[in-house]
């Protein structure tokens, strides 16, 4: 993860071992049931080694989440970091960067989205993605005289994007990353016309 680039190799390895041990334990038991003894035993370190980096297991959890969010922001911005604007109609495979991130850290995301932890990780992650949309994008209003709320539009796209991505993650990546990326590109370019009501008889 990004913070590791600036750490000593031994510290980097130690932190990653703690990360992996914690995530493995979280697959097996509730967060409240995990002890520091469990973490250091599985990671293969002493209690002193743990306390050199963290005061409590909450610190370890928060560092993992912060690191994931940092990497997710970098991946989300990768396609347009050097661009002044984006032509939505020309989108093809730009989502590949953020999708590769989720696939690389799929074990982390799937576990943190599971039932063994009480934090609203899905909500936190969704808010992170939407915050980037609001911070980075100024979408052009192509409607005439409607005075479209651009923040609302960014939220619409942001929550929609992260929603379908998280469904893909939770389902254990049922489609290949590149194929899914191209499908997302098509969705962003899609424009709703008249929508037909299906099974109209059921509405009565």
GROMACS .gro file of C-alpha atoms in nm:
model
  204
    1UNK     CA    1   0.000   0.000   0.000
    2UNK     CA    2   0.105   0.356  -0.063
    3UNK     CA    3   0.236   0.438   0.284
    4UNK     CA    4   0.470   0.138   0.267
    5UNK     CA    5   0.676   0.304  -0.005
    6UNK     CA    6   0.827   0.538   0.251
    7UNK     CA    7   0.893   0.280   0.523
    8UNK     CA    8   1.189   0.062   0.607
    9UNK     CA    9   1.154  -0.284   0.448
   10UNK     CA   10   1.134  -0.454   0.786
   11UNK     CA   11   0.861  -0.219   0.909
   12UNK     CA   12   0.679  -0.263   0.579
   13UNK     CA   13   0.684  -0.641   0.614
   14UNK     CA   14   0.574  -0.624   0.978
   15UNK     CA   15   0.275  -0.402   0.903
   16UNK     CA   16   0.168  -0.616   0.609
   17UNK     CA   17   0.187  -0.927   0.827
   18UNK     CA   18  -0.035  -0.758   1.086
   19UNK     CA   19  -0.277  -0.651   0.811
   20UNK     CA   20  -0.305  -1.001   0.669
   21UNK     CA   21  -0.338  -1.164   1.010
   22UNK     CA   22  -0.613  -0.923   1.111
   23UNK     CA   23  -0.809  -0.975   0.788
   24UNK     CA   24  -0.775  -1.354   0.819
   25UNK     CA   25  -0.905  -1.341   1.176
   26UNK     CA   26  -1.193  -1.118   1.072
   27UNK     CA   27  -1.305  -1.387   0.829
   28UNK     CA   28  -1.327  -1.632   1.116
   29UNK     CA   29  -1.479  -1.434   1.402
   30UNK     CA   30  -1.651  -1.112   1.502
   31UNK     CA   31  -1.436  -0.803   1.541
   32UNK     CA   32  -1.523  -0.782   1.912
   33UNK     CA   33  -1.388  -1.135   1.963
   34UNK     CA   34  -1.049  -1.066   1.806
   35UNK     CA   35  -0.774  -0.999   2.060
   36UNK     CA   36  -0.428  -0.855   2.021
   37UNK     CA   37  -0.299  -1.196   2.132
   38UNK     CA   38  -0.483  -1.350   1.835
   39UNK     CA   39  -0.327  -1.100   1.595
   40UNK     CA   40   0.033  -1.134   1.713
   41UNK     CA   41   0.004  -1.514   1.735
   42UNK     CA   42  -0.115  -1.548   1.375
   43UNK     CA   43   0.125  -1.280   1.246
   44UNK     CA   44   0.419  -1.437   1.430
   45UNK     CA   45   0.529  -1.131   1.630
   46UNK     CA   46   0.564  -1.033   1.993
   47UNK     CA   47   0.325  -0.810   2.182
   48UNK     CA   48   0.599  -0.548   2.192
   49UNK     CA   49   0.620  -0.546   1.813
   50UNK     CA   50   0.248  -0.477   1.792
   51UNK     CA   51   0.265  -0.190   2.040
   52UNK     CA   52   0.556  -0.036   1.851
   53UNK     CA   53   0.305   0.043   1.576
   54UNK     CA   54  -0.041   0.047   1.735
   55UNK     CA   55  -0.201   0.127   2.068
   56UNK     CA   56  -0.500  -0.103   2.011
   57UNK     CA   57  -0.663  -0.310   1.739
   58UNK     CA   58  -0.882  -0.013   1.641
   59UNK     CA   59  -0.565   0.165   1.526
   60UNK     CA   60  -0.476  -0.129   1.305
   61UNK     CA   61  -0.825  -0.140   1.155
   62UNK     CA   62  -0.829   0.234   1.088
   63UNK     CA   63  -0.485   0.221   0.925
   64UNK     CA   64  -0.598  -0.058   0.693
   65UNK     CA   65  -0.908   0.137   0.592
   66UNK     CA   66  -0.715   0.463   0.543
   67UNK     CA   67  -0.458   0.283   0.328
   68UNK     CA   68  -0.729   0.125   0.113
   69UNK     CA   69  -0.900   0.460   0.065
   70UNK     CA   70  -0.571   0.628  -0.026
   71UNK     CA   71  -0.501   0.366  -0.290
   72UNK     CA   72  -0.860   0.380  -0.417
   73UNK     CA   73  -0.840   0.757  -0.464
   74UNK     CA   74  -0.516   0.725  -0.657
   75UNK     CA   75  -0.660   0.450  -0.878
   76UNK     CA   76  -0.983   0.641  -0.942
   77UNK     CA   77  -0.795   0.952  -1.052
   78UNK     CA   78  -0.539   0.768  -1.265
   79UNK     CA   79  -0.727   0.798  -1.601
   80UNK     CA   80  -0.758   1.177  -1.584
   81UNK     CA   81  -0.474   1.294  -1.362
   82UNK     CA   82  -0.315   1.486  -1.652
   83UNK     CA   83  -0.637   1.582  -1.832
   84UNK     CA   84  -0.833   1.907  -1.833
   85UNK     CA   85  -1.163   1.746  -1.925
   86UNK     CA   86  -1.326   1.412  -2.005
   87UNK     CA   87  -1.545   1.341  -2.305
   88UNK     CA   88  -1.799   1.096  -2.164
   89UNK     CA   89  -1.897   0.980  -2.513
   90UNK     CA   90  -1.540   0.868  -2.579
   91UNK     CA   91  -1.508   0.659  -2.262
   92UNK     CA   92  -1.393   0.305  -2.328
   93UNK     CA   93  -1.185   0.138  -2.060
   94UNK     CA   94  -1.106   0.413  -1.809
   95UNK     CA   95  -1.258   0.225  -1.515
   96UNK     CA   96  -0.990  -0.042  -1.544
   97UNK     CA   97  -0.766   0.138  -1.292
   98UNK     CA   98  -1.015   0.145  -1.005
   99UNK     CA   99  -1.134  -0.208  -1.088
  100UNK     CA  100  -0.779  -0.343  -1.077
  101UNK     CA  101  -0.742  -0.185  -0.734
  102UNK     CA  102  -1.054  -0.359  -0.604
  103UNK     CA  103  -0.943  -0.689  -0.754
  104UNK     CA  104  -0.592  -0.659  -0.607
  105UNK     CA  105  -0.730  -0.593  -0.260
  106UNK     CA  106  -1.042  -0.804  -0.305
  107UNK     CA  107  -0.969  -1.013   0.004
  108UNK     CA  108  -0.958  -0.697   0.217
  109UNK     CA  109  -1.273  -0.545   0.071
  110UNK     CA  110  -1.479  -0.863   0.087
  111UNK     CA  111  -1.386  -0.915   0.451
  112UNK     CA  112  -1.451  -0.555   0.557
  113UNK     CA  113  -1.787  -0.566   0.376
  114UNK     CA  114  -1.878  -0.885   0.562
  115UNK     CA  115  -2.089  -0.944   0.870
  116UNK     CA  116  -1.811  -0.978   1.126
  117UNK     CA  117  -1.756  -0.606   1.169
  118UNK     CA  118  -2.009  -0.344   1.273
  119UNK     CA  119  -1.867  -0.038   1.098
  120UNK     CA  120  -2.051   0.089   0.791
  121UNK     CA  121  -1.758   0.023   0.560
  122UNK     CA  122  -1.977   0.025   0.249
  123UNK     CA  123  -2.113   0.367   0.343
  124UNK     CA  124  -1.765   0.506   0.418
  125UNK     CA  125  -1.630   0.379   0.086
  126UNK     CA  126  -1.927   0.513  -0.109
  127UNK     CA  127  -1.884   0.855   0.049
  128UNK     CA  128  -1.514   0.853  -0.044
  129UNK     CA  129  -1.592   0.788  -0.411
  130UNK     CA  130  -1.867   1.051  -0.421
  131UNK     CA  131  -1.638   1.304  -0.251
  132UNK     CA  132  -1.389   1.260  -0.536
  133UNK     CA  133  -1.666   1.313  -0.793
  134UNK     CA  134  -1.768   1.635  -0.617
  135UNK     CA  135  -1.410   1.754  -0.577
  136UNK     CA  136  -1.281   1.669  -0.925
  137UNK     CA  137  -1.567   1.697  -1.173
  138UNK     CA  138  -1.762   1.992  -1.308
  139UNK     CA  139  -2.009   1.828  -1.544
  140UNK     CA  140  -2.152   2.034  -1.826
  141UNK     CA  141  -2.527   2.084  -1.820
  142UNK     CA  142  -2.648   1.979  -2.164
  143UNK     CA  143  -3.014   2.031  -2.079
  144UNK     CA  144  -3.186   2.350  -2.181
  145UNK     CA  145  -3.328   2.572  -1.911
  146UNK     CA  146  -3.334   2.303  -1.642
  147UNK     CA  147  -3.062   2.448  -1.416
  148UNK     CA  148  -2.937   2.102  -1.330
  149UNK     CA  149  -2.792   2.058  -0.981
  150UNK     CA  150  -2.436   1.946  -1.064
  151UNK     CA  151  -2.359   1.823  -0.713
  152UNK     CA  152  -2.668   1.606  -0.725
  153UNK     CA  153  -2.563   1.475  -1.065
  154UNK     CA  154  -2.215   1.389  -0.936
  155UNK     CA  155  -2.370   1.206  -0.641
  156UNK     CA  156  -2.599   1.017  -0.879
  157UNK     CA  157  -2.304   0.896  -1.086
  158UNK     CA  158  -2.074   0.840  -0.788
  159UNK     CA  159  -2.313   0.632  -0.580
  160UNK     CA  160  -2.422   0.442  -0.890
  161UNK     CA  161  -2.062   0.362  -0.985
  162UNK     CA  162  -1.952   0.241  -0.645
  163UNK     CA  163  -2.276   0.047  -0.601
  164UNK     CA  164  -2.223  -0.171  -0.908
  165UNK     CA  165  -1.851  -0.209  -0.834
  166UNK     CA  166  -1.919  -0.330  -0.480
  167UNK     CA  167  -2.179  -0.576  -0.607
  168UNK     CA  168  -1.906  -0.709  -0.838
  169UNK     CA  169  -1.662  -0.737  -0.546
  170UNK     CA  170  -1.911  -0.907  -0.313
  171UNK     CA  171  -2.007  -1.156  -0.587
  172UNK     CA  172  -1.635  -1.247  -0.604
  173UNK     CA  173  -1.563  -1.086  -0.940
  174UNK     CA  174  -1.798  -1.285  -1.169
  175UNK     CA  175  -1.671  -1.109  -1.483
  176UNK     CA  176  -1.317  -1.032  -1.594
  177UNK     CA  177  -1.183  -0.692  -1.492
  178UNK     CA  178  -1.140  -0.563  -1.847
  179UNK     CA  179  -1.482  -0.685  -1.959
  180UNK     CA  180  -1.650  -0.522  -1.661
  181UNK     CA  181  -1.457  -0.199  -1.721
  182UNK     CA  182  -1.584  -0.180  -2.077
  183UNK     CA  183  -1.941  -0.240  -1.960
  184UNK     CA  184  -1.909   0.049  -1.714
  185UNK     CA  185  -1.786   0.269  -2.000
  186UNK     CA  186  -2.099   0.182  -2.198
  187UNK     CA  187  -2.320   0.262  -1.899
  188UNK     CA  188  -2.166   0.608  -1.857
  189UNK     CA  189  -2.233   0.682  -2.223
  190UNK     CA  190  -2.587   0.550  -2.209
  191UNK     CA  191  -2.862   0.810  -2.238
  192UNK     CA  192  -3.214   0.731  -2.132
  193UNK     CA  193  -3.485   0.792  -2.385
  194UNK     CA  194  -3.845   0.686  -2.340
  195UNK     CA  195  -3.869   0.405  -2.086
  196UNK     CA  196  -4.127   0.134  -2.143
  197UNK     CA  197  -4.318   0.005  -1.841
  198UNK     CA  198  -4.271  -0.371  -1.814
  199UNK     CA  199  -4.553  -0.601  -1.702
  200UNK     CA  200  -4.802  -0.319  -1.681
  201UNK     CA  201  -5.077  -0.549  -1.552
  202UNK     CA  202  -4.886  -0.591  -1.224
  203UNK     CA  203  -4.922  -0.221  -1.150
  204UNK     CA  204  -5.297  -0.252  -1.097
   0.00000   0.00000   0.00000
